[in-house]
Amino acid sequence: MSRIQTLTLVVELAEQRRDEALSEHASRVRDLQAAQSQMDQLQGYVVEAQARWAQRGSQGMDVTLLLHHRQFMQKIDHAIEFQAGVLADKQARIDQALTQLQTTERELAGLRRFTEKQVEALQKQAQRREQKASDEMALNVYLRQQAALAQAAGARP
């Protein structure tokens, strides 16, 4: 396997790693969006419950009902606190996936630049070899012509 083929294979593997990192990042973003949707639902439920409680409060309150409402709101507050932790964890995972994605992008870009430089170097070597062969051929033609002229001049009386 030639050097360029090996480098091309390495670049392809780096592209696969980058694609996997991109997929992982997208998956983490979707997870965060789902968790945020759950948080929005919980917060919306709090607003709804408060509105219903305010409406009921104008009609008079039963102590047992008030106790149940407080317990219920504490549970919802706890769920919101828990979901805030979930959101923070999901955001940290996104940050980590983004860092990994950026790392793979940098590695891929570096490999591509290195491969391009290697291809350019090989092309320059090939051009120099072709130029050298062309120069040698031209020199040989010139020397033969000079030899033929010298021979023709020496053969004249």
Short mmCIF file of C-alpha atoms in Angstrom, two decimals:
data_model
loop_
_atom_site.label_atom_id
_atom_site.label_comp_id
_atom_site.label_asym_id
_atom_site.label_seq_id
_atom_site.Cartn_x
_atom_site.Cartn_y
_atom_site.Cartn_z
CA MET A 1 0.00 0.00 0.00
CA SER A 2 1.43 3.35 -0.98
CA ARG A 3 2.02 6.16 1.43
CA ILE A 4 -0.83 8.24 -0.03
CA GLN A 5 -3.23 5.29 0.14
CA THR A 6 -2.31 4.83 3.79
CA LEU A 7 -2.86 8.52 4.50
CA THR A 8 -6.19 8.40 2.65
CA LEU A 9 -7.26 5.48 4.82
CA VAL A 10 -6.23 7.37 7.96
CA VAL A 11 -8.25 10.40 6.81
CA GLU A 12 -11.28 8.18 6.18
CA LEU A 13 -10.99 6.74 9.69
CA ALA A 14 -10.72 10.26 11.11
CA GLU A 15 -13.85 11.21 9.14
CA GLN A 16 -15.67 8.25 10.67
CA ARG A 17 -14.61 9.32 14.18
CA ARG A 18 -15.76 12.86 13.43
CA ASP A 19 -19.11 11.58 12.12
CA GLU A 20 -19.55 9.47 15.25
CA ALA A 21 -18.75 12.48 17.44
CA LEU A 22 -21.22 14.58 15.45
CA SER A 23 -23.90 11.94 15.87
CA GLU A 24 -23.19 11.70 19.60
CA HIS A 25 -23.44 15.48 19.96
CA ALA A 26 -26.76 15.54 18.09
CA SER A 27 -28.08 12.73 20.29
CA ARG A 28 -27.09 14.63 23.42
CA VAL A 29 -28.82 17.77 22.13
CA ARG A 30 -32.01 15.77 21.53
CA ASP A 31 -31.75 14.37 25.08
CA LEU A 32 -31.45 17.89 26.46
CA GLN A 33 -34.43 19.05 24.43
CA ALA A 34 -36.53 16.16 25.78
CA ALA A 35 -35.45 16.95 29.34
CA GLN A 36 -36.24 20.64 28.80
CA SER A 37 -39.67 19.67 27.51
CA GLN A 38 -40.26 17.71 30.73
CA MET A 39 -39.13 20.71 32.75
CA ASP A 40 -41.50 22.95 30.81
CA GLN A 41 -44.35 20.54 31.53
CA LEU A 42 -43.57 20.53 35.25
CA GLN A 43 -43.38 24.31 35.38
CA GLY A 44 -46.59 24.59 33.40
CA TYR A 45 -48.25 22.23 35.83
CA VAL A 46 -47.15 24.43 38.75
CA VAL A 47 -48.72 27.48 37.09
CA GLU A 48 -51.92 25.52 36.44
CA ALA A 49 -52.09 24.18 40.01
CA GLN A 50 -51.51 27.66 41.45
CA ALA A 51 -54.25 29.09 39.26
CA ARG A 52 -56.70 26.35 40.35
CA TRP A 53 -55.71 26.84 43.97
CA ALA A 54 -56.26 30.59 43.74
CA GLN A 55 -59.72 29.95 42.32
CA ARG A 56 -60.53 27.46 45.08
CA GLY A 57 -59.11 29.78 47.74
CA SER A 58 -61.77 32.37 46.98
CA GLN A 59 -64.43 29.80 47.90
CA GLY A 60 -62.99 28.96 51.31
CA MET A 61 -60.43 26.39 52.39
CA ASP A 62 -60.48 23.09 54.13
CA VAL A 63 -57.39 22.44 56.28
CA THR A 64 -57.03 18.89 54.92
CA LEU A 65 -57.23 20.19 51.36
CA LEU A 66 -54.64 22.87 52.15
CA LEU A 67 -52.31 20.22 53.61
CA HIS A 68 -52.70 18.01 50.50
CA HIS A 69 -52.03 21.00 48.25
CA ARG A 70 -48.84 21.87 50.13
CA GLN A 71 -47.62 18.26 49.99
CA PHE A 72 -48.42 18.11 46.31
CA MET A 73 -46.58 21.37 45.60
CA GLN A 74 -43.57 20.13 47.59
CA LYS A 75 -43.48 17.02 45.42
CA ILE A 76 -43.66 19.12 42.27
CA ASP A 77 -40.94 21.43 43.59
CA HIS A 78 -38.80 18.38 44.32
CA ALA A 79 -39.46 17.07 40.78
CA ILE A 80 -38.46 20.47 39.36
CA GLU A 81 -35.24 20.48 41.40
CA PHE A 82 -34.49 16.95 40.23
CA GLN A 83 -35.20 17.91 36.62
CA ALA A 84 -32.90 20.94 36.97
CA GLY A 85 -30.14 18.50 37.96
CA VAL A 86 -30.98 16.34 34.95
CA LEU A 87 -30.79 19.41 32.70
CA ALA A 88 -27.42 20.40 34.16
CA ASP A 89 -26.12 16.87 33.63
CA LYS A 90 -27.41 16.79 30.05
CA GLN A 91 -25.80 20.17 29.35
CA ALA A 92 -22.48 18.91 30.75
CA ARG A 93 -22.74 15.89 28.46
CA ILE A 94 -23.41 18.18 25.49
CA ASP A 95 -20.36 20.26 26.39
CA GLN A 96 -18.28 17.11 26.62
CA ALA A 97 -19.60 15.83 23.26
CA LEU A 98 -18.93 19.23 21.69
CA THR A 99 -15.36 19.19 22.97
CA GLN A 100 -14.89 15.71 21.50
CA LEU A 101 -16.42 16.85 18.20
CA GLN A 102 -14.10 19.86 18.04
CA THR A 103 -11.11 17.64 18.78
CA THR A 104 -12.01 15.22 15.99
CA GLU A 105 -12.59 18.14 13.59
CA ARG A 106 -9.13 19.56 14.37
CA GLU A 107 -7.51 16.15 13.95
CA LEU A 108 -9.29 15.61 10.65
CA ALA A 109 -8.31 19.05 9.35
CA GLY A 110 -4.69 18.42 10.33
CA LEU A 111 -4.65 15.03 8.62
CA ARG A 112 -6.16 16.52 5.49
CA ARG A 113 -3.53 19.28 5.40
CA PHE A 114 -0.74 16.77 5.96
CA THR A 115 -2.08 14.51 3.21
CA GLU A 116 -2.37 17.44 0.79
CA LYS A 117 1.24 18.43 1.53
CA GLN A 118 2.42 14.88 0.97
CA VAL A 119 0.55 14.71 -2.37
CA GLU A 120 2.07 18.05 -3.40
CA ALA A 121 5.54 16.84 -2.43
CA LEU A 122 5.10 13.66 -4.48
CA GLN A 123 3.84 15.68 -7.44
CA LYS A 124 6.87 17.99 -7.22
CA GLN A 125 9.19 14.97 -7.10
CA ALA A 126 7.49 13.52 -10.17
CA GLN A 127 7.77 16.86 -11.97
CA ARG A 128 11.47 17.09 -11.10
CA ARG A 129 12.05 13.54 -12.38
CA GLU A 130 10.18 14.33 -15.60
CA GLN A 131 12.13 17.57 -16.01
CA LYS A 132 15.42 15.77 -15.40
CA ALA A 133 14.52 13.06 -17.93
CA SER A 134 13.48 15.72 -20.43
CA ASP A 135 16.70 17.67 -19.86
CA GLU A 136 18.79 14.53 -20.27
CA MET A 137 16.96 13.62 -23.46
CA ALA A 138 17.47 17.13 -24.85
CA LEU A 139 21.17 16.99 -23.91
CA ASN A 140 21.56 13.61 -25.61
CA VAL A 141 19.84 14.91 -28.75
CA TYR A 142 22.09 18.00 -28.71
CA LEU A 143 25.23 15.93 -28.19
CA ARG A 144 24.29 13.57 -31.02
CA GLN A 145 23.62 16.52 -33.28
CA GLN A 146 26.96 18.06 -32.34
CA ALA A 147 28.71 14.75 -32.87
CA ALA A 148 27.02 14.36 -36.24
CA LEU A 149 27.99 17.91 -37.21
CA ALA A 150 31.57 17.34 -36.07
CA GLN A 151 31.72 14.09 -37.96
CA ALA A 152 30.25 15.76 -41.04
CA ALA A 153 32.73 18.62 -40.74
CA GLY A 154 35.63 16.18 -40.27
CA ALA A 155 34.59 14.13 -43.26
CA ARG A 156 34.69 17.15 -45.62
CA PRO A 157 37.85 17.60 -47.59
#
